[in-house]
Amino acid sequence: MAAQMRLRTMIGPVFAAVFAAVLTVAPPGVRAGLADGMVAYDQGDYDTAFSEWTPLAEDGDAVAQGLLGLLYRGSPGIAPDFAESAKWYRRAAAQGNPHAQYNIGVIYMRGQGVARDDVQAYMWLDLAARGIVTQADGTNSASRQRDALAKRMTETEVGEARRLGDAWEPTAE
């Protein structure tokens, strides 16, 4: 239970709920690796968390890919590597993981580990806004970020980002 509370603080209540749901339907090997990684992370054993999640991520598990993106963003015990973080978030986002879509959108918006690209940032943030449940107070951080980003974009850029988002289809990564 303590691990779940720290997870909620670390990655947000919606992602924690999704993570818990995935654990109930994932195959036993995946479920064990994800859960063992979370326990290790909660205990400060980042090397074990990394070693549990890496094979799952490499095999295409979007949750594990998103968690590696989080680790590479600069979690305790892991040196920040924004390019590697972007790689894993992009792979998870491509599969339709809305939290990874949000994170890769922010990465493109800031140019962390990738060239800054407002069109890509807007597209990913818009996709995330569609998939992330709005908070009880009516806020949705993805839509807030997307709308703030739009203020520095031209109408043509926003239109291109919307077209890309409308044409987007999830793919296996």
mmCIF file with all atom_site columns, C-alpha atoms in Angstrom:
data_model
loop_
_atom_site.group_PDB
_atom_site.id
_atom_site.type_symbol
_atom_site.label_atom_id
_atom_site.label_alt_id
_atom_site.label_comp_id
_atom_site.label_asym_id
_atom_site.label_entity_id
_atom_site.label_seq_id
_atom_site.pdbx_PDB_ins_code
_atom_site.Cartn_x
_atom_site.Cartn_y
_atom_site.Cartn_z
_atom_site.occupancy
_atom_site.B_iso_or_equiv
_atom_site.pdbx_formal_charge
_atom_site.auth_seq_id
_atom_site.auth_comp_id
_atom_site.auth_asym_id
_atom_site.auth_atom_id
_atom_site.pdbx_PDB_model_num
ATOM 1   C CA . MET A 1 1   ? 0.000   0.000   0.000   1.00 0.00 ? 1   MET A CA 1
ATOM 2   C CA . ALA A 1 2   ? 2.846   2.405   0.764   1.00 0.00 ? 2   ALA A CA 1
ATOM 3   C CA . ALA A 1 3   ? 4.263   1.672   -2.694  1.00 0.00 ? 3   ALA A CA 1
ATOM 4   C CA . GLN A 1 4   ? 0.926   2.574   -4.289  1.00 0.00 ? 4   GLN A CA 1
ATOM 5   C CA . MET A 1 5   ? 0.788   5.872   -2.365  1.00 0.00 ? 5   MET A CA 1
ATOM 6   C CA . ARG A 1 6   ? 4.323   6.816   -3.407  1.00 0.00 ? 6   ARG A CA 1
ATOM 7   C CA . LEU A 1 7   ? 3.502   5.785   -6.973  1.00 0.00 ? 7   LEU A CA 1
ATOM 8   C CA . ARG A 1 8   ? 0.481   8.106   -6.964  1.00 0.00 ? 8   ARG A CA 1
ATOM 9   C CA . THR A 1 9   ? 2.670   10.963  -5.774  1.00 0.00 ? 9   THR A CA 1
ATOM 10  C CA . MET A 1 10  ? 5.371   10.149  -8.307  1.00 0.00 ? 10  MET A CA 1
ATOM 11  C CA . ILE A 1 11  ? 3.297   9.707   -11.463 1.00 0.00 ? 11  ILE A CA 1
ATOM 12  C CA . GLY A 1 12  ? -0.162  10.914  -10.623 1.00 0.00 ? 12  GLY A CA 1
ATOM 13  C CA . PRO A 1 13  ? -3.384  9.275   -9.479  1.00 0.00 ? 13  PRO A CA 1
ATOM 14  C CA . VAL A 1 14  ? -4.708  8.487   -12.948 1.00 0.00 ? 14  VAL A CA 1
ATOM 15  C CA . PHE A 1 15  ? -1.543  6.712   -14.093 1.00 0.00 ? 15  PHE A CA 1
ATOM 16  C CA . ALA A 1 16  ? -1.388  4.848   -10.766 1.00 0.00 ? 16  ALA A CA 1
ATOM 17  C CA . ALA A 1 17  ? -4.959  3.617   -11.344 1.00 0.00 ? 17  ALA A CA 1
ATOM 18  C CA . VAL A 1 18  ? -4.103  2.565   -14.886 1.00 0.00 ? 18  VAL A CA 1
ATOM 19  C CA . PHE A 1 19  ? -0.984  0.811   -13.599 1.00 0.00 ? 19  PHE A CA 1
ATOM 20  C CA . ALA A 1 20  ? -3.051  -1.068  -11.008 1.00 0.00 ? 20  ALA A CA 1
ATOM 21  C CA . ALA A 1 21  ? -5.576  -2.082  -13.688 1.00 0.00 ? 21  ALA A CA 1
ATOM 22  C CA . VAL A 1 22  ? -2.802  -3.294  -15.986 1.00 0.00 ? 22  VAL A CA 1
ATOM 23  C CA . LEU A 1 23  ? -1.432  -5.451  -13.208 1.00 0.00 ? 23  LEU A CA 1
ATOM 24  C CA . THR A 1 24  ? -4.764  -7.251  -12.935 1.00 0.00 ? 24  THR A CA 1
ATOM 25  C CA . VAL A 1 25  ? -4.981  -8.138  -16.656 1.00 0.00 ? 25  VAL A CA 1
ATOM 26  C CA . ALA A 1 26  ? -1.327  -8.447  -17.673 1.00 0.00 ? 26  ALA A CA 1
ATOM 27  C CA . PRO A 1 27  ? 0.168   -11.915 -18.172 1.00 0.00 ? 27  PRO A CA 1
ATOM 28  C CA . PRO A 1 28  ? 1.776   -13.236 -14.966 1.00 0.00 ? 28  PRO A CA 1
ATOM 29  C CA . GLY A 1 29  ? 5.386   -12.631 -16.126 1.00 0.00 ? 29  GLY A CA 1
ATOM 30  C CA . VAL A 1 30  ? 4.679   -9.036  -17.105 1.00 0.00 ? 30  VAL A CA 1
ATOM 31  C CA . ARG A 1 31  ? 2.623   -8.437  -13.975 1.00 0.00 ? 31  ARG A CA 1
ATOM 32  C CA . ALA A 1 32  ? 5.435   -9.780  -11.795 1.00 0.00 ? 32  ALA A CA 1
ATOM 33  C CA . GLY A 1 33  ? 8.092   -7.684  -13.522 1.00 0.00 ? 33  GLY A CA 1
ATOM 34  C CA . LEU A 1 34  ? 6.089   -4.470  -13.316 1.00 0.00 ? 34  LEU A CA 1
ATOM 35  C CA . ALA A 1 35  ? 5.141   -5.056  -9.680  1.00 0.00 ? 35  ALA A CA 1
ATOM 36  C CA . ASP A 1 36  ? 8.634   -6.162  -8.656  1.00 0.00 ? 36  ASP A CA 1
ATOM 37  C CA . GLY A 1 37  ? 10.037  -3.064  -10.320 1.00 0.00 ? 37  GLY A CA 1
ATOM 38  C CA . MET A 1 38  ? 7.592   -0.837  -8.419  1.00 0.00 ? 38  MET A CA 1
ATOM 39  C CA . VAL A 1 39  ? 8.509   -2.466  -5.104  1.00 0.00 ? 39  VAL A CA 1
ATOM 40  C CA . ALA A 1 40  ? 12.199  -2.032  -5.879  1.00 0.00 ? 40  ALA A CA 1
ATOM 41  C CA . TYR A 1 41  ? 11.667  1.604   -6.914  1.00 0.00 ? 41  TYR A CA 1
ATOM 42  C CA . ASP A 1 42  ? 9.733   2.296   -3.729  1.00 0.00 ? 42  ASP A CA 1
ATOM 43  C CA . GLN A 1 43  ? 12.571  0.809   -1.680  1.00 0.00 ? 43  GLN A CA 1
ATOM 44  C CA . GLY A 1 44  ? 15.147  2.959   -3.446  1.00 0.00 ? 44  GLY A CA 1
ATOM 45  C CA . ASP A 1 45  ? 16.583  0.026   -5.425  1.00 0.00 ? 45  ASP A CA 1
ATOM 46  C CA . TYR A 1 46  ? 16.581  1.790   -8.786  1.00 0.00 ? 46  TYR A CA 1
ATOM 47  C CA . ASP A 1 47  ? 18.948  -0.689  -10.412 1.00 0.00 ? 47  ASP A CA 1
ATOM 48  C CA . THR A 1 48  ? 16.488  -3.512  -9.753  1.00 0.00 ? 48  THR A CA 1
ATOM 49  C CA . ALA A 1 49  ? 13.537  -1.431  -10.961 1.00 0.00 ? 49  ALA A CA 1
ATOM 50  C CA . PHE A 1 50  ? 15.507  -0.663  -14.099 1.00 0.00 ? 50  PHE A CA 1
ATOM 51  C CA . SER A 1 51  ? 16.425  -4.313  -14.632 1.00 0.00 ? 51  SER A CA 1
ATOM 52  C CA . GLU A 1 52  ? 12.805  -5.451  -14.105 1.00 0.00 ? 52  GLU A CA 1
ATOM 53  C CA . TRP A 1 53  ? 11.295  -2.918  -16.499 1.00 0.00 ? 53  TRP A CA 1
ATOM 54  C CA . THR A 1 54  ? 13.913  -2.932  -19.266 1.00 0.00 ? 54  THR A CA 1
ATOM 55  C CA . PRO A 1 55  ? 13.171  -6.389  -20.739 1.00 0.00 ? 55  PRO A CA 1
ATOM 56  C CA . LEU A 1 56  ? 9.433   -5.697  -20.608 1.00 0.00 ? 56  LEU A CA 1
ATOM 57  C CA . ALA A 1 57  ? 9.921   -2.339  -22.312 1.00 0.00 ? 57  ALA A CA 1
ATOM 58  C CA . GLU A 1 58  ? 12.145  -3.889  -24.962 1.00 0.00 ? 58  GLU A CA 1
ATOM 59  C CA . ASP A 1 59  ? 9.409   -6.490  -25.580 1.00 0.00 ? 59  ASP A CA 1
ATOM 60  C CA . GLY A 1 60  ? 6.933   -3.676  -26.249 1.00 0.00 ? 60  GLY A CA 1
ATOM 61  C CA . ASP A 1 61  ? 5.102   -3.223  -22.930 1.00 0.00 ? 61  ASP A CA 1
ATOM 62  C CA . ALA A 1 62  ? 3.853   0.379   -22.985 1.00 0.00 ? 62  ALA A CA 1
ATOM 63  C CA . VAL A 1 63  ? 3.629   0.682   -19.198 1.00 0.00 ? 63  VAL A CA 1
ATOM 64  C CA . ALA A 1 64  ? 7.226   -0.462  -18.755 1.00 0.00 ? 64  ALA A CA 1
ATOM 65  C CA . GLN A 1 65  ? 8.307   1.864   -21.565 1.00 0.00 ? 65  GLN A CA 1
ATOM 66  C CA . GLY A 1 66  ? 6.656   4.797   -19.807 1.00 0.00 ? 66  GLY A CA 1
ATOM 67  C CA . LEU A 1 67  ? 8.307   3.856   -16.532 1.00 0.00 ? 67  LEU A CA 1
ATOM 68  C CA . LEU A 1 68  ? 11.729  3.758   -18.214 1.00 0.00 ? 68  LEU A CA 1
ATOM 69  C CA . GLY A 1 69  ? 10.970  7.186   -19.649 1.00 0.00 ? 69  GLY A CA 1
ATOM 70  C CA . LEU A 1 70  ? 10.317  8.337   -16.105 1.00 0.00 ? 70  LEU A CA 1
ATOM 71  C CA . LEU A 1 71  ? 13.548  6.810   -14.794 1.00 0.00 ? 71  LEU A CA 1
ATOM 72  C CA . TYR A 1 72  ? 15.636  8.402   -17.541 1.00 0.00 ? 72  TYR A CA 1
ATOM 73  C CA . ARG A 1 73  ? 14.033  11.783  -16.898 1.00 0.00 ? 73  ARG A CA 1
ATOM 74  C CA . GLY A 1 74  ? 16.135  11.921  -13.743 1.00 0.00 ? 74  GLY A CA 1
ATOM 75  C CA . SER A 1 75  ? 14.697  9.732   -11.024 1.00 0.00 ? 75  SER A CA 1
ATOM 76  C CA . PRO A 1 76  ? 16.763  9.289   -7.882  1.00 0.00 ? 76  PRO A CA 1
ATOM 77  C CA . GLY A 1 77  ? 19.683  6.982   -8.554  1.00 0.00 ? 77  GLY A CA 1
ATOM 78  C CA . ILE A 1 78  ? 19.462  7.313   -12.354 1.00 0.00 ? 78  ILE A CA 1
ATOM 79  C CA . ALA A 1 79  ? 21.427  9.999   -14.194 1.00 0.00 ? 79  ALA A CA 1
ATOM 80  C CA . PRO A 1 80  ? 19.152  12.091  -16.410 1.00 0.00 ? 80  PRO A CA 1
ATOM 81  C CA . ASP A 1 81  ? 19.298  11.192  -20.096 1.00 0.00 ? 81  ASP A CA 1
ATOM 82  C CA . PHE A 1 82  ? 16.616  13.207  -21.858 1.00 0.00 ? 82  PHE A CA 1
ATOM 83  C CA . ALA A 1 83  ? 17.226  11.610  -25.257 1.00 0.00 ? 83  ALA A CA 1
ATOM 84  C CA . GLU A 1 84  ? 16.736  8.143   -23.770 1.00 0.00 ? 84  GLU A CA 1
ATOM 85  C CA . SER A 1 85  ? 13.704  9.358   -21.809 1.00 0.00 ? 85  SER A CA 1
ATOM 86  C CA . ALA A 1 86  ? 12.209  10.727  -25.032 1.00 0.00 ? 86  ALA A CA 1
ATOM 87  C CA . LYS A 1 87  ? 12.862  7.424   -26.807 1.00 0.00 ? 87  LYS A CA 1
ATOM 88  C CA . TRP A 1 88  ? 10.936  5.392   -24.237 1.00 0.00 ? 88  TRP A CA 1
ATOM 89  C CA . TYR A 1 89  ? 8.109   7.902   -23.857 1.00 0.00 ? 89  TYR A CA 1
ATOM 90  C CA . ARG A 1 90  ? 7.762   8.041   -27.664 1.00 0.00 ? 90  ARG A CA 1
ATOM 91  C CA . ARG A 1 91  ? 7.530   4.245   -27.882 1.00 0.00 ? 91  ARG A CA 1
ATOM 92  C CA . ALA A 1 92  ? 4.842   4.114   -25.176 1.00 0.00 ? 92  ALA A CA 1
ATOM 93  C CA . ALA A 1 93  ? 3.010   7.097   -26.681 1.00 0.00 ? 93  ALA A CA 1
ATOM 94  C CA . ALA A 1 94  ? 2.927   5.422   -30.082 1.00 0.00 ? 94  ALA A CA 1
ATOM 95  C CA . GLN A 1 95  ? 0.952   2.584   -28.494 1.00 0.00 ? 95  GLN A CA 1
ATOM 96  C CA . GLY A 1 96  ? -1.641  4.986   -27.124 1.00 0.00 ? 96  GLY A CA 1
ATOM 97  C CA . ASN A 1 97  ? -0.415  5.446   -23.542 1.00 0.00 ? 97  ASN A CA 1
ATOM 98  C CA . PRO A 1 98  ? -1.888  8.900   -22.743 1.00 0.00 ? 98  PRO A CA 1
ATOM 99  C CA . HIS A 1 99  ? 0.575   9.634   -19.942 1.00 0.00 ? 99  HIS A CA 1
ATOM 100 C CA . ALA A 1 100 ? 3.499   8.912   -22.239 1.00 0.00 ? 100 ALA A CA 1
ATOM 101 C CA . GLN A 1 101 ? 1.792   11.064  -24.879 1.00 0.00 ? 101 GLN A CA 1
ATOM 102 C CA . TYR A 1 102 ? 1.653   13.897  -22.362 1.00 0.00 ? 102 TYR A CA 1
ATOM 103 C CA . ASN A 1 103 ? 5.297   13.443  -21.388 1.00 0.00 ? 103 ASN A CA 1
ATOM 104 C CA . ILE A 1 104 ? 6.620   13.248  -24.961 1.00 0.00 ? 104 ILE A CA 1
ATOM 105 C CA . GLY A 1 105 ? 4.538   16.342  -25.746 1.00 0.00 ? 105 GLY A CA 1
ATOM 106 C CA . VAL A 1 106 ? 6.195   18.238  -22.915 1.00 0.00 ? 106 VAL A CA 1
ATOM 107 C CA . ILE A 1 107 ? 9.609   16.971  -24.042 1.00 0.00 ? 107 ILE A CA 1
ATOM 108 C CA . TYR A 1 108 ? 9.004   18.279  -27.579 1.00 0.00 ? 108 TYR A CA 1
ATOM 109 C CA . MET A 1 109 ? 7.661   21.543  -26.181 1.00 0.00 ? 109 MET A CA 1
ATOM 110 C CA . ARG A 1 110 ? 10.805  22.076  -24.098 1.00 0.00 ? 110 ARG A CA 1
ATOM 111 C CA . GLY A 1 111 ? 13.285  20.515  -26.498 1.00 0.00 ? 111 GLY A CA 1
ATOM 112 C CA . GLN A 1 112 ? 14.656  18.126  -23.868 1.00 0.00 ? 112 GLN A CA 1
ATOM 113 C CA . GLY A 1 113 ? 16.589  15.333  -25.584 1.00 0.00 ? 113 GLY A CA 1
ATOM 114 C CA . VAL A 1 114 ? 14.927  16.206  -28.909 1.00 0.00 ? 114 VAL A CA 1
ATOM 115 C CA . ALA A 1 115 ? 14.778  19.256  -31.114 1.00 0.00 ? 115 ALA A CA 1
ATOM 116 C CA . ARG A 1 116 ? 12.007  21.569  -29.950 1.00 0.00 ? 116 ARG A CA 1
ATOM 117 C CA . ASP A 1 117 ? 9.006   20.957  -32.203 1.00 0.00 ? 117 ASP A CA 1
ATOM 118 C CA . ASP A 1 118 ? 5.790   22.771  -31.350 1.00 0.00 ? 118 ASP A CA 1
ATOM 119 C CA . VAL A 1 119 ? 3.752   20.881  -33.957 1.00 0.00 ? 119 VAL A CA 1
ATOM 120 C CA . GLN A 1 120 ? 4.786   17.507  -32.521 1.00 0.00 ? 120 GLN A CA 1
ATOM 121 C CA . ALA A 1 121 ? 4.335   18.821  -28.978 1.00 0.00 ? 121 ALA A CA 1
ATOM 122 C CA . TYR A 1 122 ? 0.820   20.058  -29.725 1.00 0.00 ? 122 TYR A CA 1
ATOM 123 C CA . MET A 1 123 ? -0.140  16.813  -31.453 1.00 0.00 ? 123 MET A CA 1
ATOM 124 C CA . TRP A 1 124 ? 1.002   14.630  -28.547 1.00 0.00 ? 124 TRP A CA 1
ATOM 125 C CA . LEU A 1 125 ? -0.509  16.933  -25.911 1.00 0.00 ? 125 LEU A CA 1
ATOM 126 C CA . ASP A 1 126 ? -3.804  16.964  -27.809 1.00 0.00 ? 126 ASP A CA 1
ATOM 127 C CA . LEU A 1 127 ? -3.825  13.165  -28.018 1.00 0.00 ? 127 LEU A CA 1
ATOM 128 C CA . ALA A 1 128 ? -3.047  12.995  -24.302 1.00 0.00 ? 128 ALA A CA 1
ATOM 129 C CA . ALA A 1 129 ? -5.845  15.465  -23.507 1.00 0.00 ? 129 ALA A CA 1
ATOM 130 C CA . ARG A 1 130 ? -8.263  13.149  -25.281 1.00 0.00 ? 130 ARG A CA 1
ATOM 131 C CA . GLY A 1 131 ? -7.084  10.138  -23.259 1.00 0.00 ? 131 GLY A CA 1
ATOM 132 C CA . ILE A 1 132 ? -6.413  11.541  -19.795 1.00 0.00 ? 132 ILE A CA 1
ATOM 133 C CA . VAL A 1 133 ? -9.338  11.776  -17.432 1.00 0.00 ? 133 VAL A CA 1
ATOM 134 C CA . THR A 1 134 ? -10.068 15.307  -16.297 1.00 0.00 ? 134 THR A CA 1
ATOM 135 C CA . GLN A 1 135 ? -9.371  15.898  -12.611 1.00 0.00 ? 135 GLN A CA 1
ATOM 136 C CA . ALA A 1 136 ? -12.169 16.480  -10.101 1.00 0.00 ? 136 ALA A CA 1
ATOM 137 C CA . ASP A 1 137 ? -11.513 20.237  -10.188 1.00 0.00 ? 137 ASP A CA 1
ATOM 138 C CA . GLY A 1 138 ? -12.110 20.250  -13.956 1.00 0.00 ? 138 GLY A CA 1
ATOM 139 C CA . THR A 1 139 ? -8.460  20.563  -14.920 1.00 0.00 ? 139 THR A CA 1
ATOM 140 C CA . ASN A 1 140 ? -6.605  18.482  -17.454 1.00 0.00 ? 140 ASN A CA 1
ATOM 141 C CA . SER A 1 141 ? -2.880  19.190  -17.490 1.00 0.00 ? 141 SER A CA 1
ATOM 142 C CA . ALA A 1 142 ? -2.503  17.979  -21.082 1.00 0.00 ? 142 ALA A CA 1
ATOM 143 C CA . SER A 1 143 ? -5.153  20.360  -22.395 1.00 0.00 ? 143 SER A CA 1
ATOM 144 C CA . ARG A 1 144 ? -3.725  23.194  -20.278 1.00 0.00 ? 144 ARG A CA 1
ATOM 145 C CA . GLN A 1 145 ? -0.243  22.640  -21.713 1.00 0.00 ? 145 GLN A CA 1
ATOM 146 C CA . ARG A 1 146 ? -1.618  22.271  -25.252 1.00 0.00 ? 146 ARG A CA 1
ATOM 147 C CA . ASP A 1 147 ? -3.605  25.496  -24.993 1.00 0.00 ? 147 ASP A CA 1
ATOM 148 C CA . ALA A 1 148 ? -0.641  27.418  -23.582 1.00 0.00 ? 148 ALA A CA 1
ATOM 149 C CA . LEU A 1 149 ? 1.561   26.079  -26.375 1.00 0.00 ? 149 LEU A CA 1
ATOM 150 C CA . ALA A 1 150 ? -0.975  27.134  -29.017 1.00 0.00 ? 150 ALA A CA 1
ATOM 151 C CA . LYS A 1 151 ? -0.474  30.767  -27.971 1.00 0.00 ? 151 LYS A CA 1
ATOM 152 C CA . ARG A 1 152 ? 3.064   30.720  -29.359 1.00 0.00 ? 152 ARG A CA 1
ATOM 153 C CA . MET A 1 153 ? 2.116   28.859  -32.554 1.00 0.00 ? 153 MET A CA 1
ATOM 154 C CA . THR A 1 154 ? 0.728   30.105  -35.838 1.00 0.00 ? 154 THR A CA 1
ATOM 155 C CA . GLU A 1 155 ? -2.722  29.001  -37.018 1.00 0.00 ? 155 GLU A CA 1
ATOM 156 C CA . THR A 1 156 ? -1.010  26.987  -39.740 1.00 0.00 ? 156 THR A CA 1
ATOM 157 C CA . GLU A 1 157 ? 1.115   25.129  -37.177 1.00 0.00 ? 157 GLU A CA 1
ATOM 158 C CA . VAL A 1 158 ? -1.900  24.386  -34.959 1.00 0.00 ? 158 VAL A CA 1
ATOM 159 C CA . GLY A 1 159 ? -3.840  23.170  -37.998 1.00 0.00 ? 159 GLY A CA 1
ATOM 160 C CA . GLU A 1 160 ? -0.987  20.857  -39.014 1.00 0.00 ? 160 GLU A CA 1
ATOM 161 C CA . ALA A 1 161 ? -0.732  19.484  -35.466 1.00 0.00 ? 161 ALA A CA 1
ATOM 162 C CA . ARG A 1 162 ? -4.488  18.816  -35.393 1.00 0.00 ? 162 ARG A CA 1
ATOM 163 C CA . ARG A 1 163 ? -4.334  17.064  -38.779 1.00 0.00 ? 163 ARG A CA 1
ATOM 164 C CA . LEU A 1 164 ? -1.479  14.870  -37.552 1.00 0.00 ? 164 LEU A CA 1
ATOM 165 C CA . GLY A 1 165 ? -3.404  14.031  -34.390 1.00 0.00 ? 165 GLY A CA 1
ATOM 166 C CA . ASP A 1 166 ? -6.588  13.216  -36.273 1.00 0.00 ? 166 ASP A CA 1
ATOM 167 C CA . ALA A 1 167 ? -4.665  10.899  -38.602 1.00 0.00 ? 167 ALA A CA 1
ATOM 168 C CA . TRP A 1 168 ? -2.673  9.256   -35.789 1.00 0.00 ? 168 TRP A CA 1
ATOM 169 C CA . GLU A 1 169 ? -3.176  5.539   -35.180 1.00 0.00 ? 169 GLU A CA 1
ATOM 170 C CA . PRO A 1 170 ? -1.568  3.531   -32.368 1.00 0.00 ? 170 PRO A CA 1
ATOM 171 C CA . THR A 1 171 ? 1.225   1.187   -33.403 1.00 0.00 ? 171 THR A CA 1
ATOM 172 C CA . ALA A 1 172 ? 3.075   -1.601  -31.661 1.00 0.00 ? 172 ALA A CA 1
ATOM 173 C CA . GLU A 1 173 ? 6.470   -0.501  -30.417 1.00 0.00 ? 173 GLU A CA 1
#
